[in-house]
Structures are given as C-alpha cells and as structure tokens.
mmCIF file of C-alpha atoms in Angstrom:
data_model
loop_
_atom_site.group_PDB
_atom_site.id
_atom_site.type_symbol
_atom_site.label_atom_id
_atom_site.label_comp_id
_atom_site.label_asym_id
_atom_site.label_seq_id
_atom_site.Cartn_x
_atom_site.Cartn_y
_atom_site.Cartn_z
ATOM 1 C CA MET A 1 27.665 87.177 13.831
ATOM 2 C CA PRO A 2 27.721 86.798 9.721
ATOM 3 C CA SER A 3 25.903 83.940 8.435
ATOM 4 C CA THR A 4 27.925 80.701 7.800
ATOM 5 C CA TYR A 5 27.288 78.386 5.102
ATOM 6 C CA PHE A 6 28.226 74.696 4.808
ATOM 7 C CA CYS A 7 28.327 72.776 1.442
ATOM 8 C CA ASN A 8 27.295 69.542 2.859
ATOM 9 C CA LYS A 9 26.636 67.350 6.066
ATOM 10 C CA GLU A 10 30.345 66.374 5.629
ATOM 11 C CA CYS A 11 31.645 69.730 5.207
ATOM 12 C CA PHE A 12 29.537 70.578 8.331
ATOM 13 C CA LYS A 13 30.968 67.691 10.489
ATOM 14 C CA LYS A 14 34.768 68.848 9.606
ATOM 15 C CA ALA A 15 34.112 72.635 10.422
ATOM 16 C CA TRP A 16 31.654 72.332 13.411
ATOM 17 C CA LYS A 17 34.496 72.394 15.983
ATOM 18 C CA GLU A 18 35.741 75.714 14.792
ATOM 19 C CA HIS A 19 32.455 77.484 14.258
ATOM 20 C CA HIS A 20 31.558 76.360 17.573
ATOM 21 C CA LYS A 21 34.417 77.781 18.934
ATOM 22 C CA ILE A 22 33.990 80.968 17.190
ATOM 23 C CA HIS A 23 30.176 81.010 17.940
ATOM 24 C CA LYS A 24 30.830 80.843 21.687
ATOM 25 C CA GLU A 25 33.129 83.567 21.743
ATOM 26 C CA TYR A 26 30.883 85.846 19.890
ATOM 27 C CA ILE A 27 28.076 85.173 22.377
ATOM 28 C CA LYS A 28 30.437 86.117 25.200
ATOM 29 C CA LYS A 29 31.454 89.263 23.034
ATOM 30 C CA THR A 30 28.039 90.357 22.524
ATOM 31 C CA ASN A 31 26.568 89.831 25.872
ATOM 32 C CA PHE A 32 29.531 91.258 27.930
ATOM 33 C CA LYS A 33 28.557 93.650 30.348
ATOM 34 C CA PRO A 34 31.533 95.807 32.555
ATOM 35 C CA PRO A 35 31.770 94.690 35.991
ATOM 36 C CA SER A 36 30.551 96.796 38.926
ATOM 37 C CA PHE A 37 32.802 99.726 39.892
ATOM 38 C CA ASP A 38 32.894 102.989 40.917
ATOM 39 C CA TYR A 39 34.475 104.427 37.623
ATOM 40 C CA THR A 40 36.462 107.504 38.045
ATOM 41 C CA GLY A 41 35.697 108.868 34.273
ATOM 42 C CA LYS A 42 33.558 108.012 31.229
ATOM 43 C CA LEU A 43 35.575 104.570 30.026
ATOM 44 C CA ARG A 44 34.274 101.227 30.683
ATOM 45 C CA PRO A 45 35.829 98.108 29.929
ATOM 46 C CA TYR A 46 34.978 96.088 26.846
ATOM 47 C CA TYR A 47 35.160 92.373 25.887
ATOM 48 C CA VAL A 48 38.675 90.799 25.856
ATOM 49 C CA SER A 49 39.262 88.115 23.595
ATOM 50 C CA PRO A 50 41.282 84.732 24.646
ATOM 51 C CA MET A 51 44.773 84.704 24.968
ATOM 52 C CA ARG A 52 46.921 84.305 21.812
ATOM 53 C CA LYS A 53 49.666 81.989 21.103
ATOM 54 C CA VAL A 54 53.102 82.470 19.772
ATOM 55 C CA PRO A 55 54.764 79.857 17.972
ATOM 56 C CA SER A 56 57.169 77.090 19.497
ATOM 57 C CA HIS A 57 60.009 78.157 17.487
ATOM 58 C CA ILE A 58 60.094 81.624 19.141
ATOM 59 C CA PRO A 59 62.477 81.677 22.106
ATOM 60 C CA ARG A 60 60.447 83.135 25.021
ATOM 61 C CA PRO A 61 61.015 84.519 28.629
ATOM 62 C CA ASP A 62 60.776 82.156 31.563
ATOM 63 C CA TYR A 63 57.132 83.500 32.448
ATOM 64 C CA ALA A 64 55.622 82.887 29.190
ATOM 65 C CA ASP A 65 54.123 79.398 30.097
ATOM 66 C CA THR A 66 53.769 79.860 33.564
ATOM 67 C CA GLY A 67 53.043 83.820 34.215
ATOM 68 C CA VAL A 68 55.641 83.890 36.704
ATOM 69 C CA PRO A 69 58.950 85.828 36.330
ATOM 70 C CA GLU A 70 61.296 83.370 38.507
ATOM 71 C CA SER A 71 64.084 84.760 37.310
ATOM 72 C CA GLU A 72 63.089 88.734 37.823
ATOM 73 C CA ARG A 73 61.925 88.118 41.196
ATOM 74 C CA LYS A 74 65.426 86.226 42.241
ATOM 75 C CA HIS A 75 67.537 89.131 40.719
ATOM 76 C CA LYS A 76 65.266 92.177 40.334
ATOM 77 C CA GLU A 77 67.381 94.141 42.657
ATOM 78 C CA LYS A 78 70.562 93.804 40.953
ATOM 79 C CA ILE A 79 72.012 96.565 38.626
ATOM 80 C CA ILE A 80 73.653 95.442 35.568
ATOM 81 C CA ILE A 81 76.653 96.801 33.739
ATOM 82 C CA HIS A 82 76.151 95.399 30.212
ATOM 83 C CA THR A 83 79.183 94.197 28.103
ATOM 84 C CA HIS A 84 79.791 95.612 24.553
ATOM 85 C CA LYS A 85 77.895 92.105 22.966
ATOM 86 C CA GLN A 86 75.012 92.342 25.318
ATOM 87 C CA ILE A 87 74.597 95.889 24.078
ATOM 88 C CA LYS A 88 74.676 94.993 20.890
ATOM 89 C CA LYS A 89 71.534 92.640 21.590
ATOM 90 C CA ILE A 90 69.562 94.922 23.441
ATOM 91 C CA ARG A 91 70.416 97.546 20.661
ATOM 92 C CA HIS A 92 68.648 94.911 18.316
ATOM 93 C CA ILE A 93 65.704 94.050 20.228
ATOM 94 C CA CYS A 94 65.014 97.581 20.767
ATOM 95 C CA ARG A 95 65.235 98.763 16.900
ATOM 96 C CA ILE A 96 62.490 95.867 16.654
ATOM 97 C CA GLY A 97 60.402 97.203 19.236
ATOM 98 C CA ARG A 98 60.542 100.687 17.433
ATOM 99 C CA GLU A 99 59.562 98.898 14.054
ATOM 100 C CA VAL A 100 56.636 97.107 15.980
ATOM 101 C CA LEU A 101 55.285 100.626 17.886
ATOM 102 C CA ASP A 102 55.581 102.591 14.552
ATOM 103 C CA ILE A 103 53.416 99.695 13.113
ATOM 104 C CA ALA A 104 50.659 100.205 15.999
ATOM 105 C CA GLY A 105 51.028 104.067 15.912
ATOM 106 C CA HIS A 106 49.805 104.188 12.136
ATOM 107 C CA MET A 107 46.687 101.800 12.981
ATOM 108 C CA VAL A 108 45.460 104.875 15.427
ATOM 109 C CA LYS A 109 42.246 106.088 14.148
ATOM 110 C CA PRO A 110 38.552 106.445 14.786
ATOM 111 C CA GLY A 111 36.741 103.195 14.662
ATOM 112 C CA VAL A 112 39.721 100.807 14.872
ATOM 113 C CA THR A 113 39.960 98.467 18.364
ATOM 114 C CA THR A 114 42.518 98.204 20.567
ATOM 115 C CA GLU A 115 42.046 94.678 20.194
ATOM 116 C CA GLU A 116 42.719 95.311 16.366
ATOM 117 C CA ILE A 117 46.070 96.747 17.621
ATOM 118 C CA ASP A 118 47.074 94.512 19.629
ATOM 119 C CA ILE A 119 46.664 91.628 16.589
ATOM 120 C CA ALA A 120 48.899 93.415 14.536
ATOM 121 C CA VAL A 121 51.530 93.924 17.400
ATOM 122 C CA HIS A 122 51.340 90.202 17.851
ATOM 123 C CA ASN A 123 51.743 89.339 14.586
ATOM 124 C CA ALA A 124 54.550 92.030 13.942
ATOM 125 C CA CYS A 125 56.557 90.428 16.914
ATOM 126 C CA ILE A 126 56.105 86.957 15.608
ATOM 127 C CA GLU A 127 57.178 88.020 11.852
ATOM 128 C CA ARG A 128 60.715 89.419 13.556
ATOM 129 C CA GLY A 129 60.991 86.157 15.641
ATOM 130 C CA ALA A 130 60.227 88.057 18.766
ATOM 131 C CA TYR A 131 57.870 87.346 21.844
ATOM 132 C CA PRO A 132 55.789 90.126 22.960
ATOM 133 C CA SER A 133 56.790 90.637 26.306
ATOM 134 C CA PRO A 134 53.772 91.524 28.040
ATOM 135 C CA LEU A 135 51.867 88.411 26.947
ATOM 136 C CA ASN A 136 51.415 86.286 30.288
ATOM 137 C CA TYR A 137 53.811 88.083 32.329
ATOM 138 C CA TYR A 138 51.753 87.856 35.632
ATOM 139 C CA GLU A 139 49.079 86.501 33.306
ATOM 140 C CA PHE A 140 48.961 89.958 31.259
ATOM 141 C CA PRO A 141 46.460 88.522 28.847
ATOM 142 C CA LYS A 142 47.875 90.722 25.520
ATOM 143 C CA ALA A 143 50.933 91.643 23.456
ATOM 144 C CA CYS A 144 50.864 95.206 24.369
ATOM 145 C CA CYS A 145 49.559 97.739 26.487
ATOM 146 C CA THR A 146 46.911 100.351 25.128
ATOM 147 C CA SER A 147 45.638 103.121 27.483
ATOM 148 C CA VAL A 148 42.930 105.361 26.373
ATOM 149 C CA ASN A 149 41.803 108.634 28.121
ATOM 150 C CA GLU A 150 41.809 108.297 31.644
ATOM 151 C CA VAL A 151 43.787 105.009 31.794
ATOM 152 C CA ILE A 152 47.464 106.077 33.013
ATOM 153 C CA CYS A 153 49.140 102.672 32.093
ATOM 154 C CA HIS A 154 48.662 98.720 31.691
ATOM 155 C CA GLY A 155 45.061 99.281 29.667
ATOM 156 C CA ILE A 156 44.148 95.818 28.309
ATOM 157 C CA PRO A 157 43.105 95.546 24.668
ATOM 158 C CA ASP A 158 39.949 95.148 23.928
ATOM 159 C CA ALA A 159 36.964 95.396 21.493
ATOM 160 C CA ARG A 160 36.171 99.103 22.135
ATOM 161 C CA PRO A 161 36.549 101.024 18.861
ATOM 162 C CA LEU A 162 38.499 104.477 19.434
ATOM 163 C CA LYS A 163 36.727 107.339 18.909
ATOM 164 C CA ASP A 164 37.198 110.780 17.528
ATOM 165 C CA GLY A 165 38.845 112.820 20.244
ATOM 166 C CA ASP A 166 40.619 110.096 22.350
ATOM 167 C CA ILE A 167 43.879 109.909 23.179
ATOM 168 C CA VAL A 168 45.836 106.456 23.299
ATOM 169 C CA ASN A 169 48.972 105.342 24.500
ATOM 170 C CA VAL A 170 50.532 102.052 23.181
ATOM 171 C CA ASP A 171 53.184 100.495 25.238
ATOM 172 C CA ILE A 172 55.271 98.158 23.334
ATOM 173 C CA SER A 173 57.716 95.395 24.804
ATOM 174 C CA VAL A 174 59.610 92.706 23.017
ATOM 175 C CA TYR A 175 61.992 89.996 23.602
ATOM 176 C CA LYS A 176 64.712 88.235 21.585
ATOM 177 C CA ASP A 177 68.001 86.657 21.862
ATOM 178 C CA GLY A 178 67.508 86.794 25.666
ATOM 179 C CA TYR A 179 67.107 90.559 25.860
ATOM 180 C CA HIS A 180 63.847 92.841 26.067
ATOM 181 C CA GLY A 181 63.300 96.410 25.048
ATOM 182 C CA ASP A 182 60.844 98.601 26.270
ATOM 183 C CA LEU A 183 58.893 102.009 24.479
ATOM 184 C CA ASN A 184 55.850 103.561 24.403
ATOM 185 C CA GLU A 185 53.937 106.741 22.917
ATOM 186 C CA THR A 186 50.705 108.558 23.429
ATOM 187 C CA PHE A 187 48.666 109.179 19.830
ATOM 188 C CA ILE A 188 45.728 111.453 19.178
ATOM 189 C CA VAL A 189 42.415 109.788 17.484
ATOM 190 C CA GLY A 190 41.419 112.207 14.887
ATOM 191 C CA LYS A 191 40.283 115.619 16.226
ATOM 192 C CA VAL A 192 41.534 116.203 19.787
ATOM 193 C CA ASP A 193 40.965 119.149 22.165
ATOM 194 C CA LYS A 194 43.499 121.658 22.711
ATOM 195 C CA GLU A 195 43.813 120.542 26.676
ATOM 196 C CA SER A 196 44.706 117.041 25.756
ATOM 197 C CA LYS A 197 47.275 117.969 23.200
ATOM 198 C CA GLU A 198 49.010 120.354 25.795
ATOM 199 C CA LEU A 199 49.194 117.458 28.052
ATOM 200 C CA ILE A 200 50.442 114.894 25.473
ATOM 201 C CA GLN A 201 53.195 117.591 24.425
ATOM 202 C CA THR A 202 54.244 118.432 27.957
ATOM 203 C CA THR A 203 54.676 114.789 28.355
ATOM 204 C CA TYR A 204 57.034 114.144 25.912
ATOM 205 C CA ASN A 205 59.012 117.038 26.503
ATOM 206 C CA SER A 206 59.346 116.186 30.171
ATOM 207 C CA LEU A 207 60.744 112.655 28.967
ATOM 208 C CA MET A 208 63.289 114.439 26.654
ATOM 209 C CA ALA A 209 64.274 116.992 29.487
ATOM 210 C CA ALA A 210 65.461 114.000 31.772
ATOM 211 C CA ILE A 211 67.019 112.059 28.874
ATOM 212 C CA LYS A 212 69.141 115.028 28.184
ATOM 213 C CA ALA A 213 70.642 115.119 31.613
ATOM 214 C CA ILE A 214 71.861 111.421 31.583
ATOM 215 C CA LYS A 215 75.628 111.001 31.834
ATOM 216 C CA PRO A 216 77.728 109.114 34.288
ATOM 217 C CA GLY A 217 77.896 110.260 37.697
ATOM 218 C CA PHE A 218 73.903 111.822 37.321
ATOM 219 C CA PHE A 219 72.169 111.034 40.367
ATOM 220 C CA ILE A 220 68.837 108.796 39.546
ATOM 221 C CA ARG A 221 66.650 110.620 42.214
ATOM 222 C CA ASP A 222 67.160 113.675 39.949
ATOM 223 C CA PHE A 223 65.175 112.448 37.001
ATOM 224 C CA GLY A 224 62.272 113.156 38.765
ATOM 225 C CA LYS A 225 63.055 116.766 39.697
ATOM 226 C CA ILE A 226 63.579 117.461 36.136
ATOM 227 C CA ILE A 227 60.261 115.884 35.180
ATOM 228 C CA SER A 228 58.238 117.640 37.621
ATOM 229 C CA LYS A 229 59.776 121.086 36.850
ATOM 230 C CA VAL A 230 58.361 120.489 33.486
ATOM 231 C CA CYS A 231 55.034 119.398 34.317
ATOM 232 C CA ASN A 232 54.421 121.592 37.281
ATOM 233 C CA LYS A 233 54.575 124.664 35.185
ATOM 234 C CA LYS A 234 51.068 123.288 34.022
ATOM 235 C CA ASN A 235 49.786 122.168 37.423
ATOM 236 C CA TYR A 236 50.052 118.594 36.053
ATOM 237 C CA GLY A 237 50.574 115.733 38.362
ATOM 238 C CA VAL A 238 53.354 113.216 37.555
ATOM 239 C CA VAL A 239 52.043 109.655 38.819
ATOM 240 C CA ARG A 240 54.238 108.258 41.781
ATOM 241 C CA SER A 241 52.689 104.421 41.716
ATOM 242 C CA TYR A 242 54.686 103.585 38.806
ATOM 243 C CA CYS A 243 58.360 104.220 37.631
ATOM 244 C CA GLY A 244 60.792 103.500 34.931
ATOM 245 C CA HIS A 245 63.698 100.669 35.596
ATOM 246 C CA GLY A 246 66.088 98.470 34.690
ATOM 247 C CA ILE A 247 65.742 96.384 31.679
ATOM 248 C CA GLY A 248 68.178 93.422 29.851
ATOM 249 C CA GLU A 249 67.940 90.093 30.284
ATOM 250 C CA LEU A 250 65.189 90.606 32.807
ATOM 251 C CA PHE A 251 62.117 92.538 31.645
ATOM 252 C CA HIS A 252 62.104 94.758 34.801
ATOM 253 C CA CYS A 253 65.028 95.034 37.261
ATOM 254 C CA ALA A 254 67.201 97.697 39.266
ATOM 255 C CA PRO A 255 67.532 100.775 39.344
ATOM 256 C CA ASN A 256 64.074 101.982 39.802
ATOM 257 C CA ILE A 257 63.613 105.450 37.964
ATOM 258 C CA PRO A 258 61.330 107.419 40.010
ATOM 259 C CA HIS A 259 59.377 110.354 37.662
ATOM 260 C CA TYR A 260 58.377 112.462 40.698
ATOM 261 C CA SER A 261 60.759 114.790 42.620
ATOM 262 C CA LYS A 262 61.874 114.376 46.263
ATOM 263 C CA ASN A 263 61.792 110.484 45.728
ATOM 264 C CA LYS A 264 64.366 108.428 47.561
ATOM 265 C CA ALA A 265 66.108 106.578 44.623
ATOM 266 C CA ILE A 266 69.605 105.506 45.115
ATOM 267 C CA GLY A 267 72.561 105.466 43.016
ATOM 268 C CA THR A 268 73.911 107.580 39.868
ATOM 269 C CA CYS A 269 74.401 106.251 36.207
ATOM 270 C CA LYS A 270 77.252 104.487 35.098
ATOM 271 C CA PRO A 271 78.210 103.370 31.666
ATOM 272 C CA GLY A 272 76.613 100.395 30.741
ATOM 273 C CA MET A 273 73.262 100.688 32.601
ATOM 274 C CA VAL A 274 70.383 100.180 30.547
ATOM 275 C CA PHE A 275 66.781 101.685 31.722
ATOM 276 C CA THR A 276 63.515 103.069 31.067
ATOM 277 C CA ILE A 277 62.167 106.471 31.848
ATOM 278 C CA GLU A 278 58.474 106.589 31.289
ATOM 279 C CA PRO A 279 56.858 109.578 33.331
ATOM 280 C CA MET A 280 52.929 109.331 33.358
ATOM 281 C CA VAL A 281 51.341 112.503 33.700
ATOM 282 C CA ASN A 282 47.998 113.416 34.865
ATOM 283 C CA MET A 283 45.873 116.370 34.018
ATOM 284 C CA ARG A 284 45.372 117.385 37.703
ATOM 285 C CA SER A 285 45.934 115.004 40.097
ATOM 286 C CA TRP A 286 48.808 112.427 40.546
ATOM 287 C CA ARG A 287 46.622 109.989 42.129
ATOM 288 C CA ASP A 288 45.397 106.868 40.628
ATOM 289 C CA ARG A 289 42.908 103.784 41.355
ATOM 290 C CA THR A 290 42.867 100.354 39.623
ATOM 291 C CA TRP A 291 39.884 98.299 37.681
ATOM 292 C CA PRO A 292 38.673 95.450 38.563
ATOM 293 C CA ASP A 293 40.928 93.507 36.422
ATOM 294 C CA SER A 294 43.836 94.003 38.487
ATOM 295 C CA TRP A 295 45.809 95.598 35.549
ATOM 296 C CA THR A 296 43.839 98.965 34.206
ATOM 297 C CA SER A 297 45.540 101.987 36.125
ATOM 298 C CA VAL A 298 43.075 105.243 35.950
ATOM 299 C CA THR A 299 43.436 108.472 37.423
ATOM 300 C CA ALA A 300 41.470 108.983 40.342
ATOM 301 C CA ASP A 301 39.738 112.250 39.424
ATOM 302 C CA GLY A 302 38.950 110.786 35.771
ATOM 303 C CA ARG A 303 40.814 113.309 33.875
ATOM 304 C CA ARG A 304 43.328 112.280 31.415
ATOM 305 C CA SER A 305 46.654 110.864 31.628
ATOM 306 C CA ALA A 306 49.808 110.760 28.674
ATOM 307 C CA GLN A 307 52.688 108.864 28.921
ATOM 308 C CA PHE A 308 55.800 108.380 26.661
ATOM 309 C CA GLU A 309 58.854 105.889 27.128
ATOM 310 C CA HIS A 310 62.472 105.166 25.922
ATOM 311 C CA THR A 311 65.033 102.558 26.798
ATOM 312 C CA ILE A 312 68.295 104.188 27.142
ATOM 313 C CA LEU A 313 72.124 103.495 27.625
ATOM 314 C CA VAL A 314 74.635 105.241 29.583
ATOM 315 C CA THR A 315 77.906 105.986 27.675
ATOM 316 C CA LYS A 316 80.927 107.065 28.942
ATOM 317 C CA THR A 317 80.129 110.505 27.567
ATOM 318 C CA GLY A 318 76.480 110.626 28.003
ATOM 319 C CA PHE A 319 73.739 108.589 26.459
ATOM 320 C CA GLU A 320 72.055 106.650 23.410
ATOM 321 C CA ILE A 321 68.168 106.496 23.216
ATOM 322 C CA LEU A 322 68.136 102.903 22.127
ATOM 323 C CA THR A 323 64.329 103.179 20.868
ATOM 324 C CA LYS A 324 64.665 106.493 18.919
ATOM 325 C CA ARG A 325 62.430 107.587 16.353
ATOM 326 C CA THR A 326 62.773 106.854 12.780
ATOM 327 C CA LYS A 327 61.653 108.220 9.565
ATOM 328 C CA ASN A 328 58.804 105.689 9.670
ATOM 329 C CA SER A 329 57.726 106.868 13.105
ATOM 330 C CA VAL A 330 54.312 108.636 13.274
ATOM 331 C CA PRO A 331 54.872 112.371 13.427
ATOM 332 C CA PHE A 332 53.837 114.339 16.262
ATOM 333 C CA PHE A 333 51.036 116.240 15.645
ATOM 334 C CA TRP A 334 52.963 119.206 16.854
ATOM 335 C CA GLU A 335 55.290 118.792 13.931
ATOM 336 C CA SER A 336 52.651 118.221 11.963
ATOM 337 C CA GLU A 337 50.624 121.235 12.641
ATOM 338 C CA LYS A 338 53.964 123.643 12.161
ATOM 339 C CA LYS A 339 54.540 121.949 8.894
ATOM 340 C CA ASN A 340 51.157 122.617 7.596
ATOM 341 C CA GLY A 341 50.981 126.408 9.206
#
C-alpha cells in the first residue's frame, strides 16, 4: 500500500475514517487465501472487493436492495408477447448493453484485472442511467460476470490480473425503464493457443447458426439440435446445467432455451417473444462443478470453456438481434487475422 501523507493533525483526523477503511481492505486483499477445494483446473479465486453502490436516482429492479427477485419468482413461467411499445424499450436497453460490453471488451489485455473491468462496467451503466442487472441478484456481488479459462459462467470479478494466453468471457446485463438486456462475448488475452481459438470461434458459430433458424413456429427444443450439430464436429461438450431464457421486465423468465440436443423444451417461437440464446461450450466434457462461492461454474475436467450470447426478438418474418455488434465492437480475432493475412 502506498505511503499516506497528512499535512497536520487536523487533516489526519478528518481523513482517518476513509484512510482506515482503505487500509482494512488492503490488508484483506494482501492476506487473501483461496478456500480449500478440489479445483478442477489451474485457476484460483482472488480477493473480491465489497459490493459497489448505485446512485439512488437510478431506477432499479426489485432485488437491488433485498437480493431476492420476487417478481421473477412469481411470474417466471409466463411467456410474454411484447407490444411495440415494450419492444422499443427493450431495444434501447439492449443497445446500452452493447455499448457497455464494447467498453469492457476493449479493456481486455494482459495485466488488467477483472475487478478493473467490473468497475468500468459499473460506471458505464451509471453514466447511461442504467442499473447493472447482476448486482445483488441473489446477492451476486458485482456488476458483470467475468469467466476466465475453465470457468463456464458466473465468474466473479476479482483482483487476479489477466495473463497472456488467457481467454475471458464478459457477460453484461443492464436494466433501464423497467426492462433488462443481456449479452456476452469471449475474448482472447494476448497470444492464445490455436486450440482455444478454435473453441471460441466454434462457440460463436453455433450461436449464429441457432439464431438464423428463428422464425414463428420454430420449435424451441430444436435450437439445441443446431448448436450440438456444430459443436459435435469438434467433439466439444455443450453445457446442460444452464440455458438461454426469456427476458424483458424480468431478468430471467420463460421460455427456457436449452443448448443441447434431445432436450425436452416445450413451445414454439412466436412474434413478440424476446429471449437469449447463450451456448456454453467446453473443450471436452459438458459436465460442470461449482466453486465454494456458490456462483463460479467450472468445467469438471479443468479444460477451457467459451460462451457467446445475444438477446433476440422474434418478428413476423424471422428475427432481430437486439444486441447486435457495431463498428465499435472489438473485432473478432479471426476477422483480424484474415485482414492481416
């Protein structure tokens, strides 16, 4: 911790409370040790700072103060067909989500901590008058999820610096004007091995293949068939414990969108439905385990995992990707490599 200087005794008295608070956190950070656990890979948890606050003037979902999404518990089985007015609001919040993810994505490089990315996400949401949806959702402590290497999803931003060769998924969800938007992408950190790059690109391809099939009447269970067909060619494992979901006034609701084949999802796509598709694809086994923090999901074999997500609207003739990429989005590595020859 850097030395702290006070001009005089009066200055010391006034600043002591804040100084002591920072000092205590510094001690916790430097003394942090990961809990005892049978970790499946090389990654370990690092120090997690206290939950940040959102200014009171920003409207928030019902769980922001209590940690419990009561409205979601009551209505999560209901499939909502959104009106034009509702769709306009969802489209707007999804554009904000895209802006925030692009800010986070451009920060990804060796030496940057996922904590620093989370701070940028938190601040970007506030600057746009939005609430970061993950914050205090079932007591999740941060504004976004950052999932490194063997972490499948729900990784908690912490003090670990990203290392050359890592891969990291950044999952952004935002809330404004009564509606949520949700998206994520997996980024490479510095020079990444060919095997990891192939996993990332295949995961993205599986998402886009599923999206292209969306139209009224399409069976929801068949998204998993399309995704699995793409991933099975590489002998990858499609995660079964987590799925895409309806979204809008509720962060998570019906319909559930399983990403694996031979699932038992019911129903078909209808105009006005809004949901996410977000395949999580592991380098081999689809099985997962959860760290002692009760959030971080990792591959059971310790090998790497990748994920991509969009929020999509079903239209009368097909679909609209509400979280679509823009000219400000981080270029995909395969596009950059092709451009550079």
